[in-house]
Short mmCIF file of C-alpha atoms in Angstrom, two decimals:
data_model
loop_
_atom_site.label_atom_id
_atom_site.label_comp_id
_atom_site.label_asym_id
_atom_site.label_seq_id
_atom_site.Cartn_x
_atom_site.Cartn_y
_atom_site.Cartn_z
CA MET U 10 0.00 0.00 0.00
CA ASN U 11 2.83 2.40 0.92
CA TRP U 12 4.75 1.46 -2.20
CA ARG U 13 1.80 2.31 -4.46
CA PHE U 14 1.27 5.65 -2.69
CA PHE U 15 4.85 6.80 -3.23
CA ALA U 16 4.87 5.66 -6.88
CA GLY U 17 1.75 7.70 -7.55
CA LEU U 18 3.21 10.74 -5.84
CA LEU U 19 6.38 10.58 -7.99
CA LEU U 20 4.28 10.30 -11.14
CA ILE U 21 2.31 13.44 -10.24
CA VAL U 22 5.48 15.46 -9.50
CA GLY U 23 7.05 14.38 -12.79
CA LEU U 24 4.05 15.41 -14.82
CA ALA U 25 4.00 18.81 -13.11
CA CYS U 26 7.70 19.43 -13.93
CA CYS U 27 7.22 18.45 -17.57
CA GLY U 28 4.30 20.82 -17.83
CA GLN U 29 6.34 23.67 -16.39
CA LYS U 30 9.28 22.97 -18.77
CA ASN U 31 7.00 22.88 -21.83
CA SER U 32 5.50 26.16 -20.75
CA GLU U 33 8.96 27.78 -20.48
CA ASP U 34 9.99 26.46 -23.93
CA LYS U 35 6.88 27.98 -25.45
CA GLU U 36 7.63 31.34 -23.85
CA ASP U 37 11.20 31.26 -25.21
CA SER U 38 10.04 30.42 -28.70
CA VAL U 39 7.58 33.32 -28.57
CA GLU U 40 10.39 35.75 -27.64
CA ILE U 41 12.59 34.55 -30.48
CA VAL U 42 10.04 35.23 -33.16
CA LEU U 43 9.02 38.62 -31.80
CA PRO U 44 9.77 41.29 -34.46
CA THR U 45 12.58 43.76 -33.71
CA GLU U 46 11.98 47.53 -33.77
CA GLU U 47 13.28 49.64 -36.64
CA ILE U 48 16.59 51.42 -35.95
CA GLU U 49 16.59 55.16 -36.62
CA VAL U 50 19.45 56.29 -38.87
CA GLN U 51 20.65 59.44 -40.58
CA THR U 52 21.93 59.40 -44.15
CA THR U 53 23.81 61.50 -46.66
CA THR U 54 23.87 61.21 -50.44
CA LEU U 55 27.09 59.89 -51.99
CA HIS U 56 28.33 62.14 -54.77
CA THR U 57 31.60 63.39 -56.22
CA VAL U 58 33.05 66.53 -54.59
CA ASP U 59 36.33 68.43 -54.58
CA PHE U 60 38.14 66.87 -51.61
CA GLU U 61 40.55 68.87 -49.44
CA HIS U 62 43.17 66.70 -47.77
CA GLU U 63 44.07 67.87 -44.26
CA LEU U 64 47.54 67.43 -42.75
CA VAL U 65 47.77 68.26 -39.03
CA SER U 66 50.87 69.40 -37.15
CA ASN U 67 51.97 71.50 -34.17
CA GLY U 68 53.78 74.81 -34.43
CA ARG U 69 54.73 78.09 -32.82
CA ILE U 70 53.80 81.65 -33.77
CA SER U 71 56.56 84.20 -34.35
CA ALA U 72 56.69 87.73 -35.74
CA GLN U 73 58.35 88.30 -39.10
CA GLN U 74 60.39 91.11 -37.55
CA ILE U 75 61.58 91.46 -33.95
CA ALA U 76 63.90 94.27 -32.80
CA GLU U 77 65.88 93.80 -29.57
CA LEU U 78 66.57 97.24 -28.08
CA GLN U 79 69.57 97.90 -25.85
CA PHE U 80 71.28 101.05 -24.59
CA ALA U 81 74.64 101.81 -26.18
CA SER U 82 76.22 102.64 -22.81
CA LEU U 83 75.26 101.11 -19.48
CA SER U 84 78.37 101.90 -17.44
CA SER U 85 78.11 102.67 -13.74
CA GLY U 86 75.70 105.49 -13.08
CA ASN U 87 73.96 105.33 -16.47
CA ILE U 88 70.50 104.25 -15.37
CA PRO U 89 67.16 104.99 -17.06
CA ILE U 90 65.50 108.05 -15.54
CA ARG U 91 62.54 108.04 -17.93
CA ILE U 92 60.58 105.15 -19.44
CA PHE U 93 57.99 106.32 -21.96
CA VAL U 94 56.16 103.07 -22.81
CA LYS U 95 54.86 99.86 -21.28
CA ASN U 96 54.30 96.31 -22.48
CA GLY U 97 51.57 96.07 -25.09
CA ASP U 98 51.94 99.68 -26.34
CA ARG U 99 52.01 100.15 -30.10
CA VAL U 100 54.82 102.45 -31.23
CA ALA U 101 55.89 103.98 -34.53
CA ALA U 102 59.44 103.80 -35.90
CA GLY U 103 61.64 106.38 -34.13
CA ALA U 104 59.41 106.63 -31.05
CA LYS U 105 61.01 107.23 -27.63
CA ILE U 106 61.31 104.15 -25.44
CA ALA U 107 63.50 105.26 -22.49
CA MET U 108 66.20 107.78 -21.56
CA LEU U 109 69.37 107.40 -19.49
CA ASP U 110 70.77 109.81 -16.93
CA THR U 111 73.16 111.85 -19.11
CA PHE U 112 75.41 113.48 -16.48
CA LEU U 113 78.32 111.06 -16.87
CA LEU U 114 77.77 110.77 -20.62
CA SER U 115 77.87 114.55 -21.06
CA ASN U 116 80.97 114.81 -18.90
CA ASN U 117 82.76 112.12 -20.95
CA TYR U 118 81.78 113.89 -24.15
CA ARG U 119 83.18 117.25 -22.99
CA GLN U 120 86.39 115.57 -21.88
CA ALA U 121 86.78 113.78 -25.20
CA GLU U 122 86.09 117.03 -27.06
CA ASP U 123 88.81 118.85 -25.07
CA ASN U 124 91.33 116.03 -25.69
CA LEU U 125 90.57 116.14 -29.41
CA GLN U 126 91.29 119.87 -29.54
CA LYS U 127 94.59 119.35 -27.73
CA ALA U 128 95.55 116.58 -30.13
CA TYR U 129 94.73 118.86 -33.06
CA LEU U 130 97.14 121.50 -31.76
CA GLU U 131 99.81 118.83 -31.25
CA LEU U 132 99.27 117.63 -34.82
CA GLN U 133 99.84 121.16 -36.12
CA ASP U 134 103.09 121.43 -34.12
CA VAL U 135 104.36 118.13 -35.54
CA LEU U 136 103.66 119.22 -39.12
CA ILE U 137 105.17 122.68 -38.62
CA GLY U 138 108.27 120.97 -37.30
CA GLN U 139 108.48 119.13 -40.62
CA GLY U 140 107.93 122.31 -42.60
CA TYR U 141 104.29 121.76 -43.45
CA SER U 142 100.92 123.17 -42.50
CA LEU U 143 97.50 121.51 -42.11
CA ALA U 144 96.11 124.12 -44.47
CA ASP U 145 98.01 122.44 -47.30
CA THR U 146 97.56 118.71 -46.66
CA ALA U 147 97.59 117.94 -50.40
CA SER U 148 101.31 118.75 -50.53
CA ILE U 149 102.20 116.62 -47.49
CA PRO U 150 103.48 113.12 -48.29
CA GLN U 151 100.92 110.56 -47.19
CA GLU U 152 103.34 108.54 -45.05
CA LEU U 153 104.54 111.69 -43.25
CA LEU U 154 100.93 112.78 -42.62
CA ARG U 155 100.04 109.33 -41.26
CA LEU U 156 102.96 109.41 -38.80
CA ALA U 157 102.02 112.94 -37.71
CA TYR U 158 98.51 111.82 -36.81
CA ILE U 159 99.92 108.96 -34.75
CA ARG U 160 102.62 110.96 -32.92
CA SER U 161 100.21 113.75 -32.02
CA GLY U 162 97.67 111.28 -30.58
CA TYR U 163 95.00 112.77 -32.81
CA ASN U 164 93.71 109.40 -34.05
CA SER U 165 93.18 108.09 -30.51
CA ALA U 166 91.54 111.33 -29.40
CA LYS U 167 89.20 111.23 -32.42
CA ILE U 168 88.16 107.65 -31.63
CA GLN U 169 87.36 108.54 -28.02
CA TYR U 170 85.46 111.63 -29.12
CA ASP U 171 83.32 109.67 -31.61
CA LEU U 172 82.51 107.06 -28.95
CA ALA U 173 81.54 109.65 -26.34
CA LYS U 174 79.34 111.47 -28.85
CA TYR U 175 77.68 108.20 -29.92
CA ASN U 176 76.91 107.25 -26.30
CA LEU U 177 75.46 110.68 -25.56
CA ASP U 178 73.37 110.73 -28.73
CA ASN U 179 72.00 107.28 -27.86
CA ALA U 180 71.12 108.07 -24.28
CA MET U 181 67.61 108.28 -25.68
CA LEU U 182 66.55 104.75 -26.70
CA ARG U 183 64.34 104.76 -29.79
CA THR U 184 62.72 101.97 -31.76
CA PRO U 185 63.92 101.44 -35.34
CA VAL U 186 60.67 99.71 -36.39
CA SER U 187 56.95 100.06 -35.83
CA GLY U 188 55.33 97.42 -33.65
CA THR U 189 54.31 96.40 -30.14
CA VAL U 190 56.44 96.72 -27.00
CA ALA U 191 57.17 93.46 -25.19
CA ASN U 192 59.50 92.06 -22.50
CA LEU U 193 59.92 95.45 -20.81
CA PHE U 194 60.67 94.65 -17.16
CA SER U 195 63.01 97.47 -16.08
CA LYS U 196 61.90 100.26 -13.76
CA THR U 197 62.78 103.92 -13.59
CA TYR U 198 65.94 104.71 -11.53
CA CYS U 199 66.85 100.99 -11.37
CA ALA U 200 70.01 99.48 -12.85
CA VAL U 201 69.57 97.62 -16.14
CA ASN U 202 71.05 94.20 -16.93
CA ALA U 203 73.49 95.00 -19.74
CA SER U 204 73.58 91.38 -20.94
CA GLU U 205 69.86 91.36 -21.85
CA PRO U 206 67.76 93.54 -24.17
CA PHE U 207 65.98 96.43 -22.46
CA CYS U 208 62.84 95.37 -24.38
CA ILE U 209 61.79 93.99 -27.74
CA ILE U 210 59.57 95.42 -30.44
CA ILE U 211 57.39 92.88 -32.21
CA GLY U 212 57.12 94.21 -35.75
CA GLU U 213 53.86 94.78 -37.55
CA GLY U 214 52.80 92.64 -40.47
CA HIS U 215 51.64 89.06 -40.96
CA PRO U 216 52.75 86.69 -38.19
CA GLU U 217 54.41 83.46 -39.28
CA VAL U 218 54.14 79.96 -37.95
CA ASP U 219 56.92 77.37 -38.04
CA PHE U 220 56.01 73.69 -37.96
CA ILE U 221 57.42 70.33 -38.98
CA ILE U 222 56.12 67.52 -41.15
CA LEU U 223 57.33 63.98 -41.75
CA GLU U 224 59.44 63.15 -44.76
CA ASN U 225 56.72 60.93 -46.25
CA GLU U 226 54.24 63.83 -46.01
CA LEU U 227 56.28 66.04 -48.35
CA PRO U 228 54.34 64.97 -51.49
CA LEU U 229 51.13 66.15 -49.79
CA ILE U 230 52.11 69.84 -49.45
CA LYS U 231 53.49 72.62 -51.60
CA THR U 232 54.11 76.35 -51.38
CA GLY U 233 50.83 78.24 -51.52
CA ASP U 234 48.72 75.55 -49.82
CA LYS U 235 46.09 76.94 -47.44
CA VAL U 236 46.61 76.60 -43.69
CA LYS U 237 44.45 77.21 -40.63
CA ILE U 238 45.85 77.65 -37.13
CA GLN U 239 44.05 77.20 -33.83
CA SER U 240 45.33 78.15 -30.41
CA TYR U 241 45.63 75.33 -27.88
CA ALA U 242 45.02 77.77 -25.01
CA SER U 243 41.93 79.32 -26.64
CA PRO U 244 40.36 77.03 -29.27
CA ASP U 245 38.13 79.88 -30.47
CA VAL U 246 41.21 81.85 -31.59
CA GLU U 247 41.81 80.97 -35.25
CA SER U 248 43.51 82.44 -38.29
CA ALA U 249 44.08 81.43 -41.91
CA GLY U 250 47.07 81.78 -44.19
CA SER U 251 49.28 79.93 -46.65
CA ILE U 252 52.64 78.14 -46.84
CA VAL U 253 55.47 80.46 -47.95
CA SER U 254 58.52 78.20 -47.70
CA ILE U 255 59.57 74.57 -47.28
CA ASN U 256 63.10 74.00 -46.00
CA PRO U 257 64.86 71.73 -48.57
CA ASN U 258 66.51 69.61 -45.91
CA VAL U 259 65.42 66.47 -44.08
CA ASN U 260 67.02 66.24 -40.64
CA LYS U 261 68.17 63.06 -38.91
CA GLU U 262 64.74 62.63 -37.28
CA GLY U 263 63.16 62.42 -40.74
CA THR U 264 61.29 65.73 -40.49
CA VAL U 265 61.16 68.91 -42.56
CA ARG U 266 60.58 72.49 -41.36
CA VAL U 267 57.81 74.47 -43.02
CA LYS U 268 56.87 78.14 -42.66
CA ALA U 269 53.49 79.77 -43.29
CA HIS U 270 52.23 83.36 -43.05
CA ILE U 271 48.85 83.94 -41.40
CA GLN U 272 46.42 86.82 -41.06
CA PRO U 273 46.98 89.12 -38.04
CA ASN U 274 44.71 88.59 -35.05
CA PRO U 275 44.89 90.66 -31.84
CA LYS U 276 44.47 87.46 -29.82
CA ILE U 277 47.47 85.77 -31.44
CA PHE U 278 50.71 86.39 -29.53
CA ASN U 279 54.35 85.88 -30.38
CA GLY U 280 55.54 82.44 -29.18
CA MET U 281 52.01 80.97 -28.93
CA ASN U 282 51.70 77.19 -29.46
CA VAL U 283 49.12 76.34 -32.11
CA ARG U 284 47.58 73.46 -34.04
CA ILE U 285 48.14 73.76 -37.79
CA SER U 286 45.95 72.22 -40.47
CA VAL U 287 47.31 72.24 -44.02
CA PHE U 288 44.69 71.89 -46.77
CA ARG U 289 45.32 70.80 -50.33
CA SER U 290 42.76 70.03 -53.01
CA LEU U 291 43.05 66.49 -54.38
CA GLY U 292 40.43 66.88 -57.09
CA GLU U 293 37.00 65.29 -57.31
CA GLN U 294 36.50 62.19 -55.17
CA TRP U 295 33.78 60.14 -53.53
CA VAL U 296 33.66 61.50 -49.98
CA ILE U 297 31.87 60.01 -46.95
CA PRO U 298 31.73 61.05 -43.28
CA LYS U 299 34.16 59.21 -41.03
CA THR U 300 31.25 58.10 -38.84
CA ALA U 301 29.83 56.16 -41.80
CA VAL U 302 32.70 53.65 -41.65
CA VAL U 303 32.45 50.80 -39.12
CA LEU U 304 34.62 47.74 -38.61
CA ARG U 305 33.27 44.23 -39.06
CA THR U 306 35.73 41.36 -38.58
CA GLY U 307 38.58 43.80 -39.06
CA LYS U 308 37.30 45.16 -42.37
CA GLN U 309 35.85 48.57 -43.23
CA VAL U 310 32.10 48.47 -43.89
CA VAL U 311 29.63 51.13 -44.97
CA PHE U 312 25.85 50.63 -44.77
CA ALA U 313 23.62 52.11 -47.46
CA TYR U 314 19.91 52.76 -46.99
CA LYS U 315 17.81 50.83 -49.52
CA ASP U 316 14.03 50.36 -49.30
CA GLY U 317 13.91 50.59 -45.52
CA LYS U 318 16.84 48.23 -44.94
CA ALA U 319 20.57 48.54 -44.31
CA ALA U 320 22.73 47.16 -47.12
CA TRP U 321 26.22 45.97 -46.18
CA ASN U 322 29.15 47.18 -48.39
CA TYR U 323 32.86 46.53 -47.99
CA VAL U 324 34.87 49.66 -48.80
CA THR U 325 38.45 50.85 -49.08
CA THR U 326 39.19 54.37 -47.84
CA GLY U 327 41.90 56.61 -49.24
CA PHE U 328 42.79 60.09 -47.99
CA GLU U 329 41.21 61.70 -44.96
CA ASN U 330 40.74 65.00 -43.20
CA ALA U 331 39.27 65.81 -39.80
CA THR U 332 35.74 64.73 -40.72
CA HIS U 333 35.72 62.74 -43.98
CA TYR U 334 37.31 59.88 -45.92
CA THR U 335 37.67 59.40 -49.64
CA VAL U 336 36.38 56.06 -50.96
CA THR U 337 38.42 54.26 -53.61
CA SER U 338 36.44 51.00 -53.90
CA LYS U 339 33.53 50.64 -56.35
CA THR U 340 31.11 48.67 -54.16
CA LEU U 341 29.01 51.80 -53.77
CA GLN U 342 27.26 53.77 -56.48
CA GLU U 343 26.79 57.45 -57.16
CA GLY U 344 23.65 58.66 -55.40
CA ASP U 345 23.59 55.95 -52.70
CA GLU U 346 22.14 57.03 -49.36
CA ILE U 347 25.02 56.41 -46.92
CA ILE U 348 24.14 55.78 -43.27
CA TYR U 349 26.45 57.83 -41.04
CA SER U 350 24.52 57.82 -37.74
CA GLY U 351 22.85 54.94 -35.91
CA ASN U 352 25.00 52.37 -37.71
CA GLU U 353 26.90 51.04 -34.70
CA HIS U 354 24.91 47.78 -34.38
CA LEU U 355 23.54 47.29 -37.89
CA ALA U 356 23.72 44.08 -39.88
CA ASP U 357 22.97 43.37 -43.52
CA GLY U 358 19.21 43.58 -44.04
CA THR U 359 18.40 45.27 -40.73
CA ASP U 360 15.17 47.27 -40.82
CA VAL U 361 15.99 50.97 -40.50
CA LYS U 362 14.10 54.23 -40.53
CA GLN U 363 15.46 57.49 -41.96
CA ILE U 364 15.24 60.56 -39.74
CA GLU U 365 16.15 64.17 -40.41
CA ASP U 366 19.31 65.78 -39.02
#
């Protein structure tokens, strides 16, 4: 009796488990055949356009002309008593920058002038002793005249006089070029470091940018190519220009120096580090957005929109710039609608829905 009871109980439990399993299998099969939702994508029409290749490098801004100003005489006691400008001031050629205390310079000049007059009298005495006069130098033999200048000390006195006059005349520091004052750190009545420029004048005109490219990038640029620079410190600071020279020398690192002139911008400073983009037209090409290219099993794939489905196409890309590739393979056709957004998880034949940008 007990044996029959337990056998019946086991049979009931087994049937219940089978029923539950069959129910779960049915639920799974229902989920598998449920239709998937359409994926929203954005597309662009493939057509031939003039493609601008972009080469990116780093560079530094510099002025075409920089004048380093320094006082002619900075001996003891010759300190600036007037400074007429400050950093950032724009000055014209010949403008006053600073002035030295001229007491010692004036005193040296008067002394040199007095010594020159004495030497002149001594020169006359030497020539008279030889039977000649300075009024008739054409009749004096050149060798005799040369020795007279030396013996009288006139040559040395004239050199000292010219130097003293030059130092006095240049006690007023003036700029030889128009531009902007920079690196002016001296103060009135303070000694100046004679080994460093008093200030610099950054000349007016188009700034230039020096940058380097790799040896294998040389075929991609030429003089006259358009460039755009962007400041790393302030990305909104930009300027455009063109390449003016390519140094015909490849250094041991395999790089070449290039120089470009750019349009002036008040927010661009001498020495600023910038990002340079060099643009060169490569003619008409098929061009697609970089976001249109995805990798599948290590190969480049582009999906085209056709009748509400995504069509898988293997492609080969060529040149590139910051936003686009050129396409060199012929798996696509002119006028195809290329999917460039929403294509991350697409497969061939996936249902898709076009949406506006």
